[in-house]
Amino acid sequence: MDQRPAYFRVLATFARNSLVRDMMFRSNFLIEATSSVSWTVMNLGFYVLIFQFTPEIGRGTGWGQYQFFVFISAMMIINSIVQAFFMPNAQEFSELIRTGGLDFALLKPVDTQFLISLQRVNWSSLSNIGVGFALMFYSFTKMTFFPSVIQLVLFPIYVACGVAIFYSIMFSLAATSIWLGRNQALYNFWFYITNFSRYPMEIYGGSFAGDALRGVFTFVVPVLIAINIPAQLMAWPLSEQNWWLVVFTLVATAGSLAACRWIFQRALLSYRSASS
Amino acid sequence: MLARATTWWTILRISLEERLVYRGDFAIGTLMRFLPIVTQIFLWLAVFDAASRGEIEGYEISGYGYSDMVAYYLLAMVVRAFSSMPDLALGIALSIRNGDIKKFMIQPIDLVGFLLLTRIAHKLVYYSVAIGPFALVFYLCRGYFSGWPDPDIMASFCLSLVLGFLLGFFMEAAIGMMGFWFLEVSSLLFVYMLFNFFFSGQMFPLDFLPAPWDTLFQLIPLQYLAFFPAAIFLGKVQGPELVNGLLIEAGWVVFFILVSRVALRRGMNRYSGYGG
């Protein structure tokens, strides 16, 4: 008999349980979904304001208003996947370490990282995906260019890469709770790092500090490419793509996941439980 | 009188020590706070560069040159460090919901006074840790400022900071007290944060807002949490306008002190705790 756990079935059970739990408090679910959409709309208001003053972000960068809106849409889609599947679990992970609840996860006959990463799905966070696709479609109607089939195929692949990069950073950070004892600043830390990914990478060019930031957040902590590459794939024609960065994103994704796995395993070795 | 002063002094000392327990977490949090500003500075550099077609020197958006923008963000961050009250409202609502509030009913300690001292302790620790990085960043960015403002402007700025702290505290405390009636205030708090995000001026100088939004921000107290003090320092608000602004800000502080006092008294009267 095969003793390996059926990961897909376990994942489906987690997703179903979370949905059942969310549906027990339907009004709360609706409020949460509306909240995250209104937050996004407010952010969009800021970007609309910026384009009152300038035709594009960065001279000659190709990020005009609607190209930038495509960028924002890609960001919404990637962020809402991360927030729905991983954010609640990363926050819970820090709590599990602090309270000693991680003992129970370690005893279960499934991979601990899998269990810790996916046991809760926050379905209401997915509401922004709809807004993201609507905004992207609206921007296409305003642009002279529509992505080719190749781009439409590559986009979901690179969205997955973006999600994987963000996941790796988030769980590497969460794992540091084992060493720090408490990591309430986790969410802030995560917010501050991913903050660099919120705008096109071209804005960091042109100065020593900018180039240094761009280098660090592309090659060391690859948050810049997590959103920029899928966004560029949809916003610009194929002939204007940075192909080497497109290829590099695949390498960076694999590297991030491997690094996250390594940090997670190392951190678990230092886990001392929190009495009981 | 002496006994009461000793009680408050003890509370302040305990809060200070409590804050210093998780120093690692706290230090990381403080350091990270500077990161979002870096992104904003690069974003606005790209906007100014594109809008002025490379002639950034002397180019202005709604009366703000590029240097003003950088100075504004740095100042707004200092102001926000005074006026932001993370988890205050949620904490009050939670203690109402889980019954912790009972101890303030039977002990001769005033809830609002206790929380205020805790916050003062938090800010004191924050500033004692943050003064180093703050001084460094302001020294490095001194080129963006046109020298120190006059002593009277500086005094007004300091006064607006203290008022900003009090306004932030009593406004959030008042929202938290709504927990006596609603039990769950997170939706209310979300609306507050949403407006705060846009109308406090933490994202951009409020002078940028077109009509009718420019009238709206004048009518609500949120501008005093970030925009107003920063605008004083930069000399954007002067003369009678400055005096009026400070008076209105003080008026809002008094208003929210009264609201939180009345809410606490009425709330305590209608509160019922069950179980042990």
Coordinates of C-alpha atoms in Angstrom, one line a residue:
Chain A
M1 CA 0.0 0.0 0.0
D2 CA 1.3 3.5 -0.9
Q3 CA 2.0 5.3 2.4
R4 CA 2.6 8.7 0.8
P5 CA 0.0 11.3 1.7
A6 CA -2.2 12.4 -1.2
Y7 CA -1.2 16.0 -1.2
F8 CA -3.8 17.2 -3.7
R9 CA -6.6 15.6 -1.7
V10 CA -5.2 17.2 1.5
L11 CA -5.0 20.6 -0.2
A12 CA -8.5 20.2 -1.5
T13 CA -9.7 19.4 2.0
F14 CA -8.0 22.5 3.4
A15 CA -9.6 24.6 0.7
R16 CA -13.0 23.1 1.3
N17 CA -12.8 23.5 5.1
S18 CA -11.7 27.1 4.8
L19 CA -14.6 27.8 2.4
V20 CA -17.1 26.1 4.8
R21 CA -15.7 28.2 7.6
D22 CA -15.9 31.4 5.6
M23 CA -19.4 30.6 4.6
M24 CA -20.5 30.2 8.2
F25 CA -19.9 34.0 8.6
R26 CA -21.3 35.1 5.2
S27 CA -21.7 38.8 6.1
N28 CA -18.2 38.9 7.4
F29 CA -17.0 37.3 4.2
L30 CA -18.8 39.9 2.1
I31 CA -17.4 42.7 4.2
E32 CA -13.9 41.4 3.9
A33 CA -14.2 41.0 0.1
T34 CA -15.6 44.5 -0.2
S35 CA -12.9 45.9 2.1
S36 CA -10.1 44.5 0.0
V37 CA -11.7 45.8 -3.2
S38 CA -12.2 49.3 -1.8
W39 CA -8.6 49.4 -0.6
T40 CA -7.5 48.6 -4.1
V41 CA -9.8 51.2 -5.6
M42 CA -8.4 53.8 -3.2
N43 CA -4.9 52.9 -4.4
L44 CA -6.0 53.2 -7.9
G45 CA -7.2 56.7 -7.1
F46 CA -3.6 57.6 -6.1
Y47 CA -2.3 56.4 -9.5
V48 CA -5.0 58.3 -11.4
L49 CA -3.9 61.4 -9.5
I50 CA -0.3 60.8 -10.5
F51 CA -1.3 60.6 -14.2
Q52 CA -2.9 64.0 -13.8
F53 CA 0.6 65.4 -13.6
T54 CA 2.6 63.3 -16.0
P55 CA 2.0 61.3 -19.3
E56 CA 4.2 58.4 -18.1
I57 CA 6.2 57.1 -15.1
G58 CA 9.8 57.7 -16.0
R59 CA 10.8 59.4 -19.3
G60 CA 10.7 57.0 -22.3
T61 CA 10.2 53.9 -20.1
G62 CA 7.0 52.8 -21.9
W63 CA 4.9 53.0 -18.7
G64 CA 2.1 55.3 -19.9
Q65 CA -1.2 55.4 -17.9
Y66 CA -2.8 52.2 -19.4
Q67 CA 0.4 50.2 -19.5
F68 CA 0.8 51.1 -15.8
F69 CA -2.7 50.0 -15.2
V70 CA -1.8 46.6 -16.7
F71 CA 1.1 46.6 -14.3
I72 CA -1.3 47.3 -11.4
S73 CA -3.6 44.5 -12.5
A74 CA -0.8 42.0 -12.6
M75 CA 0.1 43.2 -9.1
M76 CA -3.5 42.8 -7.9
I77 CA -3.7 39.2 -9.3
I78 CA -0.4 38.1 -7.8
N79 CA -1.0 39.8 -4.4
S80 CA -4.5 38.4 -4.0
I81 CA -3.3 34.9 -4.7
V82 CA -0.5 35.3 -2.1
Q83 CA -2.9 36.9 0.4
A84 CA -5.5 34.2 -0.1
F85 CA -3.3 31.2 0.2
F86 CA -0.2 32.1 2.2
M87 CA -0.6 35.3 4.2
P88 CA -3.0 33.8 6.9
N89 CA -0.8 30.8 7.2
A90 CA 2.5 32.8 7.6
Q91 CA 0.9 34.8 10.3
E92 CA -0.4 31.7 12.0
F93 CA 3.0 30.1 11.7
S94 CA 4.6 32.8 14.0
E95 CA 1.8 32.2 16.5
L96 CA 2.3 28.4 16.4
I97 CA 6.0 28.9 17.2
R98 CA 5.3 31.3 20.0
T99 CA 2.6 29.2 21.6
G100 CA 4.2 25.8 21.0
G101 CA 1.4 24.7 18.7
L102 CA 3.9 23.7 16.1
D103 CA 4.4 20.5 18.0
F104 CA 1.2 19.2 16.6
A105 CA 2.1 20.1 13.0
L106 CA 5.5 18.3 13.4
L107 CA 3.7 15.1 14.5
K108 CA 1.4 14.9 11.4
P109 CA 2.4 12.4 8.7
V110 CA 2.7 15.1 5.9
D111 CA 5.4 17.5 5.0
T112 CA 5.5 20.2 7.7
Q113 CA 6.1 23.1 5.3
F114 CA 3.2 22.0 3.1
L115 CA 0.9 21.7 6.1
I116 CA 2.0 25.0 7.6
S117 CA 1.9 26.9 4.3
L118 CA -1.6 25.8 3.1
Q119 CA -3.9 24.8 5.9
R120 CA -6.0 28.0 5.7
V121 CA -7.3 29.6 2.6
N122 CA -8.6 33.1 2.9
W123 CA -11.2 33.0 0.1
S124 CA -12.3 36.6 0.4
S125 CA -8.9 37.9 -0.6
L126 CA -9.4 36.4 -4.1
S127 CA -12.0 39.1 -4.8
N128 CA -9.2 41.4 -6.1
I129 CA -8.4 38.9 -8.9
G130 CA -11.7 39.9 -10.6
V131 CA -10.9 43.6 -10.2
G132 CA -7.4 42.9 -11.6
F133 CA -8.7 41.2 -14.7
A134 CA -11.4 43.8 -15.3
L135 CA -8.8 46.6 -15.0
M136 CA -6.5 44.7 -17.3
F137 CA -9.2 44.3 -19.9
Y138 CA -10.3 47.9 -19.6
S139 CA -6.6 49.0 -20.2
F140 CA -6.4 46.8 -23.3
T141 CA -9.4 48.6 -24.8
K142 CA -7.6 51.9 -24.2
M143 CA -4.2 50.7 -25.6
T144 CA -3.3 50.3 -29.3
F145 CA -1.8 46.9 -28.6
F146 CA -3.3 43.5 -27.5
P147 CA -1.1 40.7 -26.3
S148 CA -0.4 37.8 -28.6
V149 CA -1.2 34.1 -27.9
I150 CA 2.3 33.5 -26.7
Q151 CA 2.0 36.3 -24.1
L152 CA -1.4 35.0 -23.0
V153 CA 0.1 31.6 -22.4
L154 CA 3.2 33.0 -20.7
F155 CA 1.3 35.3 -18.4
P156 CA -0.2 32.6 -16.0
I157 CA 3.2 30.9 -15.9
Y158 CA 4.9 34.1 -14.8
V159 CA 2.1 34.9 -12.4
A160 CA 2.9 31.5 -10.8
C161 CA 6.6 32.5 -10.6
G162 CA 5.7 35.8 -9.0
V163 CA 3.5 34.0 -6.4
A164 CA 6.3 31.5 -5.7
I165 CA 8.9 34.2 -5.2
F166 CA 6.6 36.1 -2.8
Y167 CA 5.8 32.8 -1.0
S168 CA 9.5 32.0 -0.5
I169 CA 10.2 35.4 0.9
M170 CA 7.2 35.4 3.2
F171 CA 7.9 31.9 4.6
S172 CA 11.6 32.6 5.0
L173 CA 10.7 35.6 7.1
A174 CA 8.1 33.7 9.0
A175 CA 10.6 31.0 9.8
T176 CA 12.9 33.6 11.5
S177 CA 10.3 33.6 14.3
I178 CA 11.9 30.4 15.5
W179 CA 15.1 32.3 16.2
L180 CA 13.6 35.6 17.3
G181 CA 11.0 34.2 19.6
R182 CA 8.4 36.6 18.4
N183 CA 8.1 38.3 15.1
Q184 CA 5.2 40.7 15.2
A185 CA 7.0 42.9 12.8
L186 CA 6.7 40.1 10.2
Y187 CA 3.8 41.6 8.3
N188 CA 5.4 45.1 8.3
F189 CA 8.7 43.6 7.2
W190 CA 6.9 41.7 4.4
F191 CA 5.1 44.9 3.4
Y192 CA 8.2 47.0 3.3
I193 CA 10.2 44.5 1.2
T194 CA 7.3 43.9 -1.3
N195 CA 6.8 47.6 -1.4
F196 CA 9.7 47.8 -3.8
S197 CA 7.8 45.6 -6.3
R198 CA 4.9 48.0 -6.5
Y199 CA 6.3 50.1 -9.2
P200 CA 8.0 49.4 -12.5
M201 CA 11.7 48.6 -12.1
E202 CA 12.7 51.3 -14.5
I203 CA 12.0 54.0 -11.8
Y204 CA 15.1 52.8 -9.9
G205 CA 17.5 53.4 -12.9
G206 CA 19.8 56.3 -13.5
S207 CA 21.6 56.7 -10.2
F208 CA 24.1 54.7 -8.2
A209 CA 21.6 54.1 -5.3
G210 CA 18.8 53.3 -7.8
D211 CA 21.0 50.8 -9.7
A212 CA 22.1 49.2 -6.4
L213 CA 18.5 48.8 -5.3
R214 CA 17.5 47.4 -8.6
G215 CA 20.4 45.0 -8.5
V216 CA 19.6 43.8 -4.9
F217 CA 15.9 43.4 -5.5
T218 CA 16.4 41.6 -8.8
F219 CA 19.2 39.3 -8.0
V220 CA 19.4 38.9 -4.2
V221 CA 15.8 39.2 -3.1
P222 CA 14.0 39.0 -6.4
V223 CA 10.8 41.0 -5.6
L224 CA 11.2 43.4 -8.5
I225 CA 10.9 40.7 -11.1
A226 CA 8.0 39.0 -9.4
I227 CA 5.5 41.5 -10.7
N228 CA 7.5 43.4 -13.3
I229 CA 8.0 40.4 -15.6
P230 CA 4.4 39.2 -15.8
A231 CA 3.3 42.8 -16.1
Q232 CA 5.7 43.6 -18.9
L233 CA 4.6 40.5 -20.7
M234 CA 1.1 41.8 -20.9
A235 CA 1.8 45.5 -21.3
W236 CA 4.4 45.6 -24.0
P237 CA 4.7 43.9 -27.4
L238 CA 6.9 40.8 -27.7
S239 CA 9.6 42.7 -29.5
E240 CA 10.1 45.0 -26.5
Q241 CA 10.5 42.3 -23.8
N242 CA 13.6 41.9 -21.7
W243 CA 14.0 38.3 -22.7
W244 CA 17.0 37.6 -20.5
L245 CA 15.1 38.8 -17.5
V246 CA 12.1 36.6 -18.5
V247 CA 14.5 33.6 -18.5
F248 CA 16.2 34.7 -15.4
T249 CA 12.8 34.9 -13.6
L250 CA 12.5 31.1 -13.9
V251 CA 16.0 30.7 -12.4
A252 CA 15.2 33.1 -9.6
T253 CA 11.9 31.3 -8.8
A254 CA 13.7 28.0 -8.5
G255 CA 16.4 29.6 -6.4
S256 CA 13.9 31.3 -4.1
L257 CA 12.0 28.1 -3.5
A258 CA 15.2 26.2 -2.7
A259 CA 16.4 28.9 -0.4
C260 CA 13.1 29.0 1.4
R261 CA 13.1 25.3 1.9
W262 CA 16.6 25.4 3.2
I263 CA 15.8 28.2 5.7
F264 CA 12.6 26.5 6.8
Q265 CA 14.4 23.2 7.5
R266 CA 17.3 24.9 9.3
A267 CA 14.8 26.9 11.4
L268 CA 12.9 23.8 12.4
L269 CA 16.1 22.2 13.7
S270 CA 16.3 25.1 16.2
Y271 CA 12.7 24.7 17.3
R272 CA 12.6 24.1 21.1
S273 CA 8.8 24.0 21.6
A274 CA 7.3 26.4 24.2
S275 CA 6.6 24.1 27.1
S276 CA 3.1 23.0 27.7
Chain B
M1 CA -1.9 63.2 45.0
L2 CA 1.6 61.7 45.5
A3 CA 0.1 58.2 45.6
R4 CA -1.6 58.8 42.3
A5 CA 1.6 60.2 40.7
T6 CA 3.5 57.1 41.9
T7 CA 0.8 54.8 40.4
W8 CA 1.1 56.6 37.0
W9 CA 4.9 56.6 37.2
T10 CA 4.9 52.9 37.9
I11 CA 2.6 52.2 34.9
L12 CA 4.8 54.2 32.6
R13 CA 7.9 52.4 33.9
I14 CA 6.3 48.9 33.4
S15 CA 5.2 49.9 29.9
L16 CA 8.7 51.0 29.0
E17 CA 10.2 47.8 30.3
E18 CA 7.5 45.7 28.5
R19 CA 8.3 47.5 25.3
L20 CA 12.0 46.7 25.6
V21 CA 11.5 43.0 26.2
Y22 CA 11.2 42.2 22.4
R23 CA 14.1 44.5 21.4
G24 CA 15.1 42.6 18.3
D25 CA 11.6 42.7 16.9
F26 CA 11.3 46.3 17.7
A27 CA 14.6 47.4 16.2
I28 CA 13.8 45.6 13.0
G29 CA 10.4 47.2 12.8
T30 CA 12.0 50.7 13.3
L31 CA 14.6 50.2 10.7
M32 CA 12.1 48.9 8.1
R33 CA 9.9 51.9 8.5
F34 CA 12.3 53.9 6.2
L35 CA 11.9 51.6 3.2
P36 CA 8.6 52.7 1.8
I37 CA 9.9 56.3 1.6
V38 CA 12.7 55.2 -0.7
T39 CA 10.1 53.8 -3.2
Q40 CA 8.1 57.0 -3.1
I41 CA 11.2 59.1 -3.7
F42 CA 12.1 57.1 -6.8
L43 CA 8.5 57.1 -8.0
W44 CA 8.2 60.9 -7.8
L45 CA 11.7 61.3 -9.4
A46 CA 10.4 59.3 -12.3
V47 CA 7.2 61.4 -12.4
F48 CA 9.0 64.7 -12.2
D49 CA 11.5 63.5 -14.8
A50 CA 8.7 62.5 -17.3
A51 CA 6.5 65.6 -16.6
S52 CA 9.4 68.1 -16.9
R53 CA 11.0 66.3 -19.9
G54 CA 14.2 66.0 -18.0
E55 CA 14.2 69.6 -16.7
I56 CA 13.5 68.7 -13.1
E57 CA 15.3 71.8 -11.7
G58 CA 12.6 74.5 -11.0
Y59 CA 9.8 72.3 -12.2
E60 CA 6.8 72.3 -9.8
I61 CA 3.6 70.2 -9.3
S62 CA 1.0 72.1 -7.3
G63 CA 3.7 74.3 -5.8
Y64 CA 6.0 71.4 -4.9
G65 CA 9.4 71.0 -6.5
Y66 CA 11.1 67.6 -6.4
S67 CA 13.2 68.5 -3.3
D68 CA 10.0 69.6 -1.6
M69 CA 8.4 66.2 -2.3
V70 CA 11.3 64.3 -0.8
A71 CA 11.4 66.6 2.2
Y72 CA 7.6 66.2 2.5
Y73 CA 7.8 62.4 2.7
L74 CA 10.5 62.5 5.3
L75 CA 8.6 64.9 7.4
A76 CA 5.3 63.1 7.0
M77 CA 7.0 60.0 8.2
V78 CA 8.2 61.8 11.4
V79 CA 4.6 63.1 11.9
R80 CA 3.1 59.6 11.4
A81 CA 5.5 58.2 13.9
F82 CA 3.8 60.6 16.4
S83 CA 0.2 60.2 15.3
S84 CA -0.2 56.6 14.3
M85 CA -1.6 54.3 17.1
P86 CA -1.2 50.7 15.9
D87 CA -3.8 48.3 17.4
L88 CA -5.2 50.9 19.9
A89 CA -8.8 50.7 18.8
L90 CA -8.7 47.0 18.2
G91 CA -7.1 46.4 21.6
I92 CA -9.9 48.4 23.4
A93 CA -12.6 46.6 21.4
L94 CA -11.0 43.2 22.2
S95 CA -10.8 43.9 25.9
I96 CA -14.5 44.9 25.9
R97 CA -15.4 41.7 24.0
N98 CA -13.3 39.3 26.1
G99 CA -14.0 40.9 29.4
D100 CA -10.5 42.2 30.2
I101 CA -12.1 45.7 30.6
K102 CA -13.6 44.5 33.9
K103 CA -10.3 45.1 35.8
F104 CA -10.6 48.8 35.0
M105 CA -14.0 48.9 36.6
I106 CA -12.9 47.4 39.9
Q107 CA -9.4 49.0 40.1
P108 CA -8.9 52.7 40.8
I109 CA -7.2 53.2 37.4
D110 CA -8.6 55.1 34.6
L111 CA -8.7 53.2 31.3
V112 CA -7.9 56.1 29.0
G113 CA -5.1 57.4 31.3
F114 CA -3.6 53.9 31.4
L115 CA -3.7 53.5 27.7
L116 CA -2.3 57.0 27.1
L117 CA 0.7 56.3 29.4
T118 CA 1.3 53.0 27.6
R119 CA 1.3 54.8 24.3
I120 CA 3.6 57.6 25.6
A121 CA 6.0 54.8 26.8
H122 CA 5.8 53.2 23.3
K123 CA 6.6 56.5 21.6
L124 CA 9.5 57.2 24.0
V125 CA 11.0 53.8 23.4
Y126 CA 10.4 54.2 19.7
Y127 CA 12.1 57.6 19.5
S128 CA 15.0 56.5 21.7
V129 CA 15.6 53.6 19.2
A130 CA 14.7 55.6 16.1
I131 CA 16.6 58.8 16.8
G132 CA 19.8 57.4 15.3
P133 CA 18.4 56.2 12.0
F134 CA 16.2 59.4 11.8
A135 CA 19.2 61.7 12.3
L136 CA 21.2 59.8 9.8
V137 CA 18.5 59.9 7.1
F138 CA 17.8 63.6 7.6
Y139 CA 21.6 64.3 7.5
L140 CA 22.0 62.4 4.3
C141 CA 18.9 64.1 2.8
R142 CA 19.8 67.6 4.1
G143 CA 20.2 68.8 0.5
Y144 CA 16.4 68.4 0.0
F145 CA 15.7 70.9 2.7
S146 CA 16.2 74.7 2.4
G147 CA 17.8 75.0 5.9
W148 CA 16.2 75.0 9.3
P149 CA 12.9 76.9 9.5
D150 CA 12.5 80.0 11.8
P151 CA 12.1 79.3 15.5
D152 CA 8.4 80.3 15.5
I153 CA 7.7 77.9 12.6
M154 CA 9.7 75.2 14.5
A155 CA 7.7 75.8 17.6
S156 CA 4.4 75.6 15.7
F157 CA 5.7 72.3 14.1
C158 CA 6.5 70.8 17.5
L159 CA 3.1 71.9 18.8
S160 CA 1.3 70.4 15.9
L161 CA 3.3 67.1 16.5
V162 CA 2.1 66.9 20.1
L163 CA -1.5 67.8 19.0
G164 CA -1.2 65.2 16.3
F165 CA -0.2 62.5 18.8
L166 CA -3.1 63.4 21.1
L167 CA -5.6 63.6 18.1
G168 CA -4.4 60.2 16.8
F169 CA -4.7 58.7 20.3
F170 CA -8.2 60.1 21.2
M171 CA -9.6 59.5 17.7
E172 CA -8.6 55.8 17.8
A173 CA -9.6 55.5 21.4
A174 CA -13.1 56.8 20.5
I175 CA -13.4 54.2 17.7
G176 CA -12.3 51.5 20.1
M177 CA -15.0 52.5 22.6
M178 CA -17.6 51.9 19.9
G179 CA -16.9 48.3 20.9
F180 CA -19.3 48.8 23.8
W181 CA -22.1 49.0 21.3
F182 CA -20.9 46.9 18.3
L183 CA -18.5 44.4 19.9
E184 CA -16.6 44.1 16.6
V185 CA -15.1 47.4 15.4
S186 CA -12.9 46.1 12.6
S187 CA -15.2 47.2 9.8
L188 CA -15.4 50.7 11.3
L189 CA -11.7 50.8 11.8
F190 CA -11.2 49.7 8.2
V191 CA -13.2 52.7 6.9
Y192 CA -11.2 55.0 9.2
M193 CA -7.9 53.5 7.9
L194 CA -9.1 53.8 4.3
F195 CA -9.8 57.5 4.7
N196 CA -6.7 57.9 6.8
F197 CA -4.6 56.5 4.0
F198 CA -5.9 59.0 1.5
F199 CA -6.8 62.1 3.4
S200 CA -4.1 62.3 6.1
G201 CA -1.5 63.1 3.4
Q202 CA 0.8 60.1 4.0
M203 CA 0.7 59.2 0.4
F204 CA 1.0 62.7 -1.2
P205 CA 0.7 66.4 -0.2
L206 CA -3.0 67.1 0.0
D207 CA -2.5 70.3 -2.1
F208 CA -2.5 67.8 -5.1
L209 CA -6.1 66.9 -4.6
P210 CA -8.5 68.4 -7.2
A211 CA -12.0 69.7 -6.4
P212 CA -14.2 68.7 -4.7
W213 CA -11.7 66.5 -2.7
D214 CA -9.7 69.5 -1.6
T215 CA -12.7 70.9 0.3
L216 CA -13.4 67.5 1.9
F217 CA -9.9 67.1 3.4
Q218 CA -10.3 70.6 5.1
L219 CA -13.5 69.5 6.7
I220 CA -12.2 66.3 8.4
P221 CA -9.5 66.1 11.1
L222 CA -7.3 63.5 9.2
Q223 CA -5.0 66.1 7.6
Y224 CA -3.5 66.8 11.1
L225 CA -2.1 63.3 11.3
A226 CA 0.5 63.8 8.6
F227 CA -0.1 66.7 6.1
F228 CA -0.5 69.7 8.3
P229 CA 2.6 69.5 10.5
A230 CA 4.8 68.7 7.4
A231 CA 3.2 71.6 5.5
I232 CA 4.1 73.9 8.5
F233 CA 7.7 72.8 8.4
L234 CA 8.0 73.4 4.7
G235 CA 6.5 76.9 5.0
K236 CA 3.4 76.0 3.0
V237 CA 1.1 77.1 5.8
Q238 CA 1.9 80.5 7.3
G239 CA 0.5 83.5 9.2
P240 CA -3.2 83.5 10.1
E241 CA -3.7 80.3 8.2
L242 CA -1.2 78.6 10.5
V243 CA -2.7 80.0 13.7
N244 CA -6.2 79.0 12.5
G245 CA -5.0 75.5 11.6
L246 CA -3.5 74.9 15.1
L247 CA -6.6 76.2 16.8
I248 CA -8.8 73.9 14.7
E249 CA -6.5 71.0 15.4
A250 CA -6.7 71.8 19.2
G251 CA -10.5 71.9 18.8
W252 CA -10.5 68.5 17.3
V253 CA -8.4 67.1 20.1
V254 CA -10.8 68.5 22.7
F255 CA -13.7 67.1 20.7
F256 CA -12.3 63.6 20.6
I257 CA -11.3 63.7 24.3
L258 CA -14.9 64.5 25.1
V259 CA -16.2 61.8 22.8
S260 CA -13.9 59.1 24.3
R261 CA -14.8 60.2 27.8
V262 CA -18.6 60.2 27.2
A263 CA -18.3 56.9 25.3
L264 CA -16.3 55.3 28.1
R265 CA -18.8 56.5 30.8
R266 CA -21.9 55.4 28.8
G267 CA -20.2 52.2 27.7
M268 CA -19.2 51.2 31.2
N269 CA -22.9 51.8 32.2
R270 CA -24.3 49.5 29.6
Y271 CA -21.5 46.9 29.8
S272 CA -22.4 43.5 31.2
G273 CA -19.9 40.8 31.8
Y274 CA -20.8 37.1 32.3
G275 CA -18.9 34.1 33.5
G276 CA -15.6 34.1 35.3

